[in-house]
CSV table of C-alpha atoms and ligand atoms in Angstrom, one decimal:
chain,number,residue,atom,x,y,z
A,178,UNK,CA,33.4,40.8,1.1
A,179,UNK,CA,32.8,40.6,4.8
A,180,UNK,CA,28.7,39.8,5.6
A,181,UNK,CA,27.7,42.9,8.1
A,182,UNK,CA,26.6,40.8,11.7
A,183,UNK,CA,23.7,41.8,13.1
A,184,UNK,CA,21.1,41.0,16.3
A,185,UNK,CA,18.9,38.0,14.8
A,186,UNK,CA,16.1,40.5,15.4
A,187,UNK,CA,17.4,42.6,12.5
A,188,UNK,CA,18.5,39.9,10.5
A,189,UNK,CA,16.9,39.9,7.5
A,190,UNK,CA,14.9,36.9,6.8
A,191,UNK,CA,14.4,34.1,4.4
A,192,UNK,CA,11.9,35.7,2.2
A,193,UNK,CA,14.3,38.5,1.5
A,194,UNK,CA,17.2,37.0,1.0
A,195,UNK,CA,16.0,34.3,-1.5
A,196,UNK,CA,13.0,35.0,-1.6
A,197,UNK,CA,12.4,32.3,-4.5
A,198,UNK,CA,13.5,29.9,-1.8
A,199,UNK,CA,10.8,31.5,0.5
A,200,UNK,CA,8.1,30.6,-2.4
A,201,UNK,CA,9.0,27.4,-2.5
A,202,UNK,CA,8.9,26.9,1.1
A,203,UNK,CA,5.3,28.5,0.8
A,204,UNK,CA,4.6,25.9,-2.3
A,205,UNK,CA,5.0,23.5,-0.3
A,206,UNK,CA,3.5,23.9,2.5
A,207,UNK,CA,0.3,24.2,1.4
A,208,UNK,CA,0.6,21.3,-1.5
A,209,UNK,CA,1.1,19.3,1.8
A,210,UNK,CA,-2.5,21.4,3.4
A,211,UNK,CA,-4.0,20.7,0.4
A,212,UNK,CA,-3.7,16.9,-0.9
A,213,UNK,CA,-4.4,13.8,0.6
A,214,UNK,CA,-1.5,12.6,1.3
A,215,UNK,CA,-1.0,9.2,0.9
A,216,UNK,CA,2.6,7.7,0.4
A,217,UNK,CA,2.9,5.1,3.2
A,218,UNK,CA,6.5,7.0,4.8
A,219,UNK,CA,6.0,10.2,4.6
A,220,UNK,CA,3.6,12.5,7.8
A,221,UNK,CA,3.9,15.5,9.0
A,222,UNK,CA,6.2,15.9,11.5
A,223,UNK,CA,5.1,18.7,14.7
A,224,UNK,CA,5.4,22.3,14.6
A,225,UNK,CA,8.4,21.3,18.2
A,226,UNK,CA,9.8,18.4,15.9
A,227,UNK,CA,10.7,21.2,13.1
A,228,UNK,CA,11.7,24.4,15.2
A,229,UNK,CA,14.3,21.7,17.1
A,230,UNK,CA,15.0,20.7,14.0
A,231,UNK,CA,15.4,23.9,12.1
A,232,UNK,CA,17.9,25.0,15.5
A,233,UNK,CA,21.8,26.3,15.9
A,234,UNK,CA,22.3,23.0,17.4
A,235,UNK,CA,23.3,21.8,13.2
A,236,UNK,CA,25.9,25.1,13.8
A,237,UNK,CA,28.4,22.2,15.6
A,238,UNK,CA,31.1,19.8,15.2
A,239,UNK,CA,30.7,16.3,17.6
A,240,UNK,CA,32.7,13.4,15.8
A,241,UNK,CA,31.9,11.0,18.7
A,242,UNK,CA,29.7,10.3,21.5
A,243,UNK,CA,28.9,11.7,24.2
A,244,UNK,CA,31.2,12.3,26.7
A,245,UNK,CA,33.7,10.7,24.7
A,246,UNK,CA,33.9,13.9,21.1
A,247,UNK,CA,36.9,15.3,19.4
A,248,UNK,CA,35.4,19.1,19.9
A,249,UNK,CA,35.0,20.6,22.4
A,250,UNK,CA,32.2,23.4,23.7
A,251,UNK,CA,29.6,19.8,23.3
A,252,UNK,CA,27.9,20.7,26.7
A,253,UNK,CA,24.7,21.0,25.5
A,254,UNK,CA,25.0,18.2,22.1
A,255,UNK,CA,26.5,16.1,24.8
A,256,UNK,CA,22.5,16.0,26.3
A,257,UNK,CA,20.7,16.4,23.6
A,258,UNK,CA,22.3,12.6,21.8
A,259,UNK,CA,21.9,10.6,25.9
A,260,UNK,CA,18.1,12.7,25.6
A,261,UNK,CA,17.5,11.3,22.5
A,262,UNK,CA,19.7,7.6,23.0
A,263,UNK,CA,17.4,6.5,26.3
A,264,UNK,CA,14.1,7.9,25.3
A,265,UNK,CA,14.9,6.0,21.7
A,266,UNK,CA,15.7,2.6,23.8
A,267,UNK,CA,13.6,2.9,26.7
A,268,UNK,CA,10.4,4.2,24.6
A,269,UNK,CA,11.3,0.7,22.6
A,270,UNK,CA,12.9,-1.4,25.3
A,271,UNK,CA,16.4,-1.9,23.7
A,272,UNK,CA,19.5,-2.7,25.4
A,273,UNK,CA,21.5,0.9,23.1
A,274,UNK,CA,20.2,2.8,20.8
A,275,UNK,CA,22.6,4.6,18.2
A,276,UNK,CA,20.8,8.0,16.7
A,277,UNK,CA,23.5,9.4,14.6
A,278,UNK,CA,22.2,7.8,11.3
A,279,UNK,CA,21.7,10.0,8.5
A,280,UNK,CA,19.4,8.5,7.0
A,281,UNK,CA,17.2,4.4,6.5
A,282,UNK,CA,19.8,3.7,4.4
A,283,UNK,CA,23.6,4.9,6.3
A,284,UNK,CA,22.2,3.3,8.9
A,285,UNK,CA,21.8,-0.5,6.9
A,286,UNK,CA,25.0,-0.1,5.5
A,287,UNK,CA,26.3,0.4,9.7
A,288,UNK,CA,24.9,-3.5,9.6
A,289,UNK,CA,26.7,-4.7,6.9
A,290,UNK,CA,30.1,-3.3,7.8
A,291,UNK,CA,29.3,-4.6,11.0
A,292,UNK,CA,28.4,-8.5,10.9
A,293,UNK,CA,29.5,-8.8,6.8
A,294,UNK,CA,32.1,-8.9,5.5
A,295,UNK,CA,32.6,-7.5,1.6
A,296,UNK,CA,32.0,-10.6,-0.8
A,297,UNK,CA,29.3,-12.9,2.3
A,298,UNK,CA,26.3,-13.7,2.0
A,299,UNK,CA,23.0,-12.1,3.0
A,300,UNK,CA,19.5,-12.7,2.5
A,301,UNK,CA,16.4,-10.0,2.7
A,302,UNK,CA,13.2,-9.6,1.1
A,303,UNK,CA,13.4,-9.1,-2.6
A,304,UNK,CA,13.0,-5.3,-3.9
A,305,UNK,CA,9.8,-6.5,-6.2
A,306,UNK,CA,8.7,-8.5,-3.1
A,307,UNK,CA,8.4,-5.2,-0.7
A,308,UNK,CA,11.5,-5.9,-0.3
A,309,UNK,CA,13.9,-2.4,0.7
A,310,UNK,CA,16.7,-1.6,-2.2
A,311,UNK,CA,19.2,-1.6,0.9
A,312,UNK,CA,18.2,-5.2,2.1
A,313,UNK,CA,20.8,-6.7,-0.9
A,314,UNK,CA,19.0,-5.6,-4.1
A,315,UNK,CA,21.3,-5.7,-7.4
A,316,UNK,CA,21.3,-2.0,-7.9
A,317,UNK,CA,21.9,-0.6,-4.3
A,318,UNK,CA,25.4,-1.1,-2.5
A,319,UNK,CA,23.9,-3.4,-0.8
A,320,UNK,CA,23.8,-6.3,-3.5
A,321,UNK,CA,27.3,-5.0,-5.2
A,322,UNK,CA,29.7,-5.6,-2.6
A,323,UNK,CA,28.5,-8.5,-0.3
A,324,UNK,CA,26.1,-12.1,-2.6
A,325,UNK,CA,22.8,-11.4,-2.3
A,326,UNK,CA,20.1,-14.1,-1.5
A,327,UNK,CA,16.6,-12.7,-2.2
A,328,UNK,CA,13.3,-14.7,-0.3
A,329,UNK,CA,10.0,-13.5,-1.7
A,330,UNK,CA,6.6,-13.6,-1.0
A,331,UNK,CA,3.5,-17.0,-2.1
A,332,UNK,CA,2.2,-17.1,-5.2
A,333,UNK,CA,-0.5,-18.3,-3.9
A,334,UNK,CA,-0.7,-15.7,-1.0
A,335,UNK,CA,1.8,-13.0,-1.5
A,336,UNK,CA,2.3,-13.4,2.2
A,337,UNK,CA,5.9,-13.4,3.1
A,338,UNK,CA,7.7,-17.2,2.1
A,339,UNK,CA,8.9,-18.1,5.3
A,340,UNK,CA,9.8,-21.8,4.3
A,341,UNK,CA,11.5,-21.0,1.5
A,342,UNK,CA,13.1,-18.6,3.6
A,343,UNK,CA,15.1,-21.9,5.4
A,344,UNK,CA,15.3,-23.7,2.5
A,345,UNK,CA,17.5,-20.5,0.9
A,346,UNK,CA,18.8,-20.0,4.7
A,347,UNK,CA,20.0,-23.8,5.3
A,348,UNK,CA,21.9,-23.5,1.4
A,349,UNK,CA,23.5,-20.4,1.4
A,350,UNK,CA,24.8,-20.0,5.2
A,351,UNK,CA,23.9,-16.3,5.5
A,352,UNK,CA,26.1,-13.2,7.9
A,353,UNK,CA,23.3,-11.4,7.6
A,354,UNK,CA,19.2,-12.0,6.8
A,355,UNK,CA,16.9,-8.5,7.1
A,356,UNK,CA,13.8,-8.5,7.6
A,357,UNK,CA,11.1,-6.5,7.8
A,358,UNK,CA,9.7,-4.3,4.0
A,359,UNK,CA,8.9,-0.7,2.1
A,360,UNK,CA,6.0,-2.7,0.6
A,361,UNK,CA,3.8,-5.4,2.4
A,362,UNK,CA,1.1,-4.5,3.4
A,363,UNK,CA,1.2,-7.7,6.7
A,364,UNK,CA,2.5,-8.0,10.3
A,365,UNK,CA,6.2,-10.0,10.5
A,366,UNK,CA,6.9,-13.1,11.8
A,367,UNK,CA,10.2,-11.3,13.4
A,368,UNK,CA,10.0,-15.5,15.8
A,369,UNK,CA,9.7,-17.5,12.3
A,370,UNK,CA,13.1,-15.3,11.1
A,371,UNK,CA,14.9,-15.8,14.2
A,372,UNK,CA,14.0,-19.6,14.6
A,373,UNK,CA,15.9,-19.2,10.9
A,374,UNK,CA,18.3,-17.2,11.5
A,375,UNK,CA,19.3,-19.4,14.6
A,376,UNK,CA,19.0,-22.7,12.6
A,377,UNK,CA,22.2,-21.3,10.2
A,378,UNK,CA,24.1,-19.0,12.9
A,379,UNK,CA,23.2,-15.7,10.9
A,380,UNK,CA,22.8,-12.7,12.3
A,381,UNK,CA,19.7,-11.2,12.7
A,382,UNK,CA,18.5,-7.9,11.1
A,383,UNK,CA,14.9,-6.6,11.8
A,384,UNK,CA,14.6,-3.1,10.3
A,385,UNK,CA,11.4,-1.7,11.2
A,386,UNK,CA,11.8,2.4,9.0
A,387,UNK,CA,8.2,1.7,8.2
A,388,UNK,CA,5.9,0.1,11.0
A,389,UNK,CA,8.5,2.4,14.0
A,390,UNK,CA,5.9,4.1,15.4
A,391,UNK,CA,3.9,0.9,15.2
A,392,UNK,CA,6.5,-0.9,17.0
A,393,UNK,CA,6.8,1.9,20.1
A,394,UNK,CA,2.8,2.0,20.4
A,395,UNK,CA,2.3,-1.9,20.4
A,396,UNK,CA,0.4,-2.0,17.5
A,397,UNK,CA,2.7,-4.1,15.8
A,398,UNK,CA,5.3,-7.3,16.6
A,399,UNK,CA,8.3,-5.3,18.6
A,400,UNK,CA,11.4,-7.4,16.9
A,401,UNK,CA,13.1,-6.0,20.3
A,402,UNK,CA,15.0,-8.9,22.2
A,403,UNK,CA,14.1,-10.9,19.2
A,404,UNK,CA,16.4,-9.5,16.4
A,405,UNK,CA,20.2,-9.0,17.3
A,406,UNK,CA,19.5,-5.7,15.6
A,407,UNK,CA,17.1,-3.6,14.5
A,408,UNK,CA,17.2,-0.6,12.2
A,409,UNK,CA,14.6,2.3,11.2
A,410,UNK,CA,14.4,5.4,10.1
A,411,UNK,CA,12.6,8.4,12.2
A,412,UNK,CA,10.6,9.8,10.1
A,413,UNK,CA,7.6,7.5,8.4
A,414,UNK,CA,5.4,6.8,10.5
A,415,UNK,CA,7.5,7.4,13.9
A,416,UNK,CA,6.8,11.0,13.2
A,417,UNK,CA,10.0,13.2,13.5
A,418,UNK,CA,12.3,14.3,11.2
A,419,UNK,CA,14.6,12.6,8.1
A,420,UNK,CA,16.9,10.6,10.1
A,421,UNK,CA,17.9,6.8,11.2
A,422,UNK,CA,19.2,4.8,14.3
A,423,UNK,CA,19.6,1.4,15.1
A,424,UNK,CA,18.4,-0.2,18.1
A,425,UNK,CA,21.1,-3.8,18.9
A,426,UNK,CA,21.7,-5.8,22.6
A,427,UNK,CA,23.9,-4.7,24.9
A,428,UNK,CA,26.6,-7.2,24.1
A,429,UNK,CA,26.5,-5.7,20.3
A,430,UNK,CA,26.2,-1.6,21.6
A,431,UNK,CA,30.3,-0.9,21.0
A,432,UNK,CA,30.2,-2.7,17.7
A,433,UNK,CA,27.5,-0.7,16.2
A,434,UNK,CA,28.4,2.4,17.4
A,435,UNK,CA,32.1,1.8,16.4
A,436,UNK,CA,30.3,1.3,12.7
A,437,UNK,CA,28.3,4.5,12.6
A,438,UNK,CA,32.0,6.5,13.5
A,439,UNK,CA,34.2,6.0,12.6
A,440,UNK,CA,33.2,3.5,10.1
A,441,UNK,CA,30.7,5.8,8.1
A,442,UNK,CA,30.3,8.4,8.7
A,443,UNK,CA,31.8,11.9,10.2
A,444,UNK,CA,29.5,14.5,12.9
A,445,UNK,CA,26.0,13.3,14.0
A,446,UNK,CA,23.9,15.9,12.2
A,447,UNK,CA,22.7,17.1,15.8
A,448,UNK,CA,19.9,19.4,15.2
A,449,UNK,CA,18.0,16.0,13.9
A,450,UNK,CA,19.3,14.3,17.1
A,451,UNK,CA,16.9,16.9,18.8
A,452,UNK,CA,14.2,16.1,16.8
A,453,UNK,CA,14.8,12.6,16.9
A,454,UNK,CA,13.8,13.1,21.1
A,455,UNK,CA,11.9,15.2,19.9
A,456,UNK,CA,9.3,12.4,18.3
A,457,UNK,CA,10.6,10.0,20.8
A,458,UNK,CA,9.1,12.1,23.7
A,459,UNK,CA,6.1,12.4,22.1
A,460,UNK,CA,6.1,9.2,21.1
A,461,UNK,CA,5.8,7.8,24.7
A,462,UNK,CA,2.1,10.1,25.7
A,463,UNK,CA,-0.3,8.0,25.4
A,464,UNK,CA,-1.9,10.4,22.9
A,465,UNK,CA,0.6,8.4,20.4
A,466,UNK,CA,-0.2,5.3,21.3
A,467,UNK,CA,-3.8,6.1,20.2
A,468,UNK,CA,-2.7,7.9,16.6
A,469,UNK,CA,-0.7,5.1,15.8
A,470,UNK,CA,-4.0,2.6,16.7
A,471,UNK,CA,-5.9,5.0,14.1
A,472,UNK,CA,-3.3,4.6,11.6
A,473,UNK,CA,-4.4,0.9,11.3
A,474,UNK,CA,-7.8,1.0,11.6
A,475,UNK,CA,-8.2,3.6,8.9
A,476,UNK,CA,-6.1,1.5,6.8
A,477,UNK,CA,-8.5,-1.1,7.7
A,478,UNK,CA,-11.8,1.0,6.5
A,479,UNK,CA,-9.8,2.1,3.5
A,480,UNK,CA,-8.7,-1.1,1.8
A,481,UNK,CA,-12.4,-2.0,2.8
A,482,UNK,CA,-14.0,1.0,1.2
A,483,UNK,CA,-11.7,-0.4,-2.0
A,484,UNK,CA,-12.9,-3.6,-1.9
A,485,UNK,CA,-16.3,-3.4,-2.2
A,486,UNK,CA,-15.2,-0.4,-5.2
A,487,UNK,CA,-13.8,-4.2,-6.8
A,488,UNK,CA,-10.2,-3.4,-6.6
A,489,UNK,CA,-7.4,-5.7,-6.0
A,490,UNK,CA,-5.6,-5.9,-3.1
A,491,UNK,CA,-2.1,-7.4,-2.7
A,492,UNK,CA,-2.9,-10.7,0.1
A,493,UNK,CA,-7.2,-9.0,0.0
A,494,UNK,CA,-6.5,-6.2,2.9
A,495,UNK,CA,-3.8,-5.0,5.2
A,496,UNK,CA,-2.7,-4.8,9.2
A,497,UNK,CA,-0.8,-2.3,9.0
A,498,UNK,CA,-0.4,1.1,7.4
A,499,UNK,CA,0.1,0.5,4.0
A,500,UNK,CA,-2.4,-1.0,1.2
A,501,UNK,CA,-0.7,-2.4,-2.2
A,502,UNK,CA,-3.1,-2.2,-4.5
A,503,UNK,CA,-3.2,-4.0,-8.2
A,504,UNK,CA,-4.8,-2.2,-10.3
A,505,UNK,CA,-4.1,-5.6,-12.8
A,506,UNK,CA,-8.4,-5.9,-13.1
A,507,UNK,CA,-9.5,-1.6,-13.6
A,508,UNK,CA,-6.5,-2.6,-16.4
A,509,UNK,CA,-5.6,1.1,-15.6
A,510,UNK,CA,-1.0,0.9,-15.1
A,511,UNK,CA,0.1,1.9,-11.9
A,512,UNK,CA,1.4,5.2,-12.7
A,513,UNK,CA,-1.3,6.0,-15.4
A,514,UNK,CA,-3.6,6.0,-11.7
A,515,UNK,CA,-0.8,7.6,-9.4
A,516,UNK,CA,-0.3,10.4,-12.2
A,517,UNK,CA,-4.1,11.2,-11.6
A,518,UNK,CA,-4.8,10.9,-8.6
A,519,UNK,CA,-0.9,13.5,-8.1
A,520,UNK,CA,-3.4,16.3,-10.9
A,521,UNK,CA,-6.8,15.4,-8.6
A,522,UNK,CA,-4.6,16.8,-5.1
A,523,UNK,CA,-4.3,12.5,-4.3
A,524,UNK,CA,-0.5,11.7,-3.5
A,525,UNK,CA,0.2,8.2,-3.1
A,526,UNK,CA,2.6,6.5,-5.5
A,527,UNK,CA,2.6,3.4,-8.4
A,528,UNK,CA,4.4,0.4,-7.0
A,529,UNK,CA,5.9,-3.0,-8.6
A,530,UNK,CA,2.9,-5.9,-6.9
A,531,UNK,CA,4.1,-9.2,-6.5
A,532,UNK,CA,5.2,-11.3,-9.4
A,533,UNK,CA,4.3,-8.1,-11.8
A,534,UNK,CA,3.9,-8.8,-14.8
A,535,UNK,CA,4.5,-5.0,-15.8
A,536,UNK,CA,8.6,-3.5,-15.6
A,537,UNK,CA,9.7,-2.3,-11.7
A,538,UNK,CA,9.5,1.6,-13.6
A,539,UNK,CA,6.4,1.5,-14.9
A,540,UNK,CA,4.1,-1.7,-12.9
A,541,UNK,CA,1.1,-2.6,-12.2
A,542,UNK,CA,0.3,-1.2,-7.7
A,543,UNK,CA,-0.7,1.9,-5.8
A,544,UNK,CA,1.2,1.8,-2.8
A,545,UNK,CA,-1.1,3.5,-0.5
A,546,UNK,CA,-1.0,4.4,3.5
A,547,UNK,CA,-2.5,6.6,5.7
A,548,UNK,CA,0.5,7.1,9.1
A,549,UNK,CA,0.3,10.9,7.2
A,550,UNK,CA,-4.2,11.5,7.0
A,551,UNK,CA,-4.7,10.3,10.0
A,552,UNK,CA,-1.9,13.0,11.2
A,553,UNK,CA,-4.6,15.5,10.7
A,554,UNK,CA,-7.1,13.4,12.9
A,555,UNK,CA,-9.3,12.2,9.9
A,556,UNK,CA,-11.1,8.7,10.9
A,557,UNK,CA,-13.9,6.5,9.1
A,558,UNK,CA,-15.7,8.6,7.4
A,559,UNK,CA,-12.3,10.4,5.5
A,560,UNK,CA,-11.4,6.8,4.7
A,561,UNK,CA,-14.5,5.5,2.4
A,562,UNK,CA,-14.7,9.9,1.5
A,563,UNK,CA,-10.8,9.3,-0.3
A,564,UNK,CA,-11.8,5.9,-1.1
A,565,UNK,CA,-14.9,7.2,-3.8
A,566,UNK,CA,-12.1,9.5,-4.6
A,567,UNK,CA,-9.4,7.3,-5.7
A,568,UNK,CA,-12.2,5.2,-7.4
A,569,UNK,CA,-13.4,7.9,-9.6
A,570,UNK,CA,-10.0,8.5,-10.3
A,571,UNK,CA,-8.9,5.9,-11.4
A,572,UNK,CA,-11.6,5.0,-13.4
A,573,UNK,CA,-11.9,8.4,-15.3
A,574,UNK,CA,-8.2,9.2,-15.5
A,575,UNK,CA,-8.5,10.9,-18.7
A,576,UNK,CA,-10.7,13.2,-18.4
A,577,UNK,CA,-8.5,15.9,-17.0
A,578,UNK,CA,-11.6,18.3,-16.2
A,579,UNK,CA,-12.8,16.2,-13.4
A,580,UNK,CA,-9.3,15.7,-12.6
A,581,UNK,CA,-9.2,19.2,-12.0
A,582,UNK,CA,-12.9,19.4,-10.0
A,583,UNK,CA,-11.6,16.7,-8.1
A,584,UNK,CA,-8.1,18.3,-6.4
A,585,UNK,CA,-10.7,21.4,-6.0
A,586,UNK,CA,-12.6,19.4,-3.8
A,587,UNK,CA,-9.9,18.0,-2.1
A,588,UNK,CA,-8.6,20.8,-1.1
A,589,UNK,CA,-11.8,22.4,0.3
A,590,UNK,CA,-11.7,18.8,2.5
A,591,UNK,CA,-8.5,19.7,3.8
A,592,UNK,CA,-9.1,22.2,4.7
A,593,UNK,CA,-11.3,21.2,7.4
A,594,UNK,CA,-8.4,18.9,8.9
A,595,UNK,CA,-5.4,20.7,11.1
A,596,UNK,CA,-2.0,19.3,9.8
A,597,UNK,CA,0.8,19.3,12.6
A,598,UNK,CA,3.6,21.6,11.7
A,599,UNK,CA,1.7,23.6,9.0
A,600,UNK,CA,0.4,26.7,10.3
A,601,UNK,CA,-1.6,28.6,7.1
B,957,PLP,C1,11.9,3.8,4.2
B,957,PLP,C2,13.3,2.8,4.3
B,957,PLP,C3,14.9,2.4,3.9
B,957,PLP,C4,15.5,3.5,4.0
B,957,PLP,O1,15.7,5.2,4.5
B,957,PLP,P1,16.1,6.4,3.6
B,957,PLP,O2,16.4,7.4,4.6
B,957,PLP,O3,15.6,6.6,2.5
B,957,PLP,O4,17.1,5.8,3.4
B,957,PLP,C5,14.9,1.5,4.8
B,957,PLP,N1,14.7,0.1,4.8
B,957,PLP,C6,13.5,0.5,5.0
B,957,PLP,C7,12.5,-0.8,4.9
B,957,PLP,C8,12.3,1.4,4.2
B,957,PLP,O5,11.5,1.5,4.1
């Protein structure tokens, strides 16, 4: 049976053809509007980003790169990708940008492909210390196909142990060293890693997936010009669509491009590329600098308010968008707290803390962050209010009536803060 074709104006809406999915999307919208979203890797993309991402560009196949494609009909797509590439490179001050990786993990795989052969030695921050799976952790392909050596954080202050990383590098002579993290609340010293990499002749890769928005705004030091290659997601503090990007020095540009396509991927997701271009344009505006500064200011205020309420924070506070709470002294497991908070309309995730005596699936910590709440214009007052709610919920995590009452309060509170991309 062929579908009748009809003008777009008469085409049925999603709500008509697939009410189940349409309703789930509506419900997700409501949820994102009525809850306090503290997962530090999440955000609200703007309406402009959503529009570009939900466009007909997703109909196009474009294997290759602008003006070197394996398919015809690329006039618009070439222009879109060139804009995305140029905007990203200009924003970060990079020689070259590749915006085709499907997400952060594939971006990292392309870097492995470029600089290490299977079985060769690589180094990254251990997962329990705040590193990402793709930095060589054992359950990841990157820990299986490469000889992975993990550095960690210091026992005394839970900050990255640069001295130990240097010792390990001297001993194991890695081809590739990763720096960057997924659960680390402090500034990363890219220059220290550069000197370690130079000492052993390794390529230095900085993964700024979490902090790329802060880096673009100058709120966190940039690894550009220090690391050989820089990878990032585009959907965390960068506030674009789900995607990945790689920036590198000119000398590595050809190799990186070749490893993304045809090395690792087929056709680029052109709708995502357009969304990345829009996000890069937004991130170049003065307003975005203020936004990034507010993310950090909010994280510091929230951290202070939690400390005042007797919470232990890993490293004692934060320099960035993220806070790791160690609940050991509160006698509440991270998962129990995360589930109670979710029921109360405060969404975060449970997380291991450094040297966690508990299991990864039932750890001692909570990971929270301020990118999404800051996108809604919340400030210091709101952070103190959120700390008060977190405190109450963690203390009374088994009082279901209180959790439900809090969820109502939170939803009411959230109605005063417009959420980018959501019109209810
Ligand atoms: C989120 C993250 C990634 C992976 O991104 P996905 O888009 O989920 O594949 C890679 N590295 C770091 C440091 C991250 O935080």
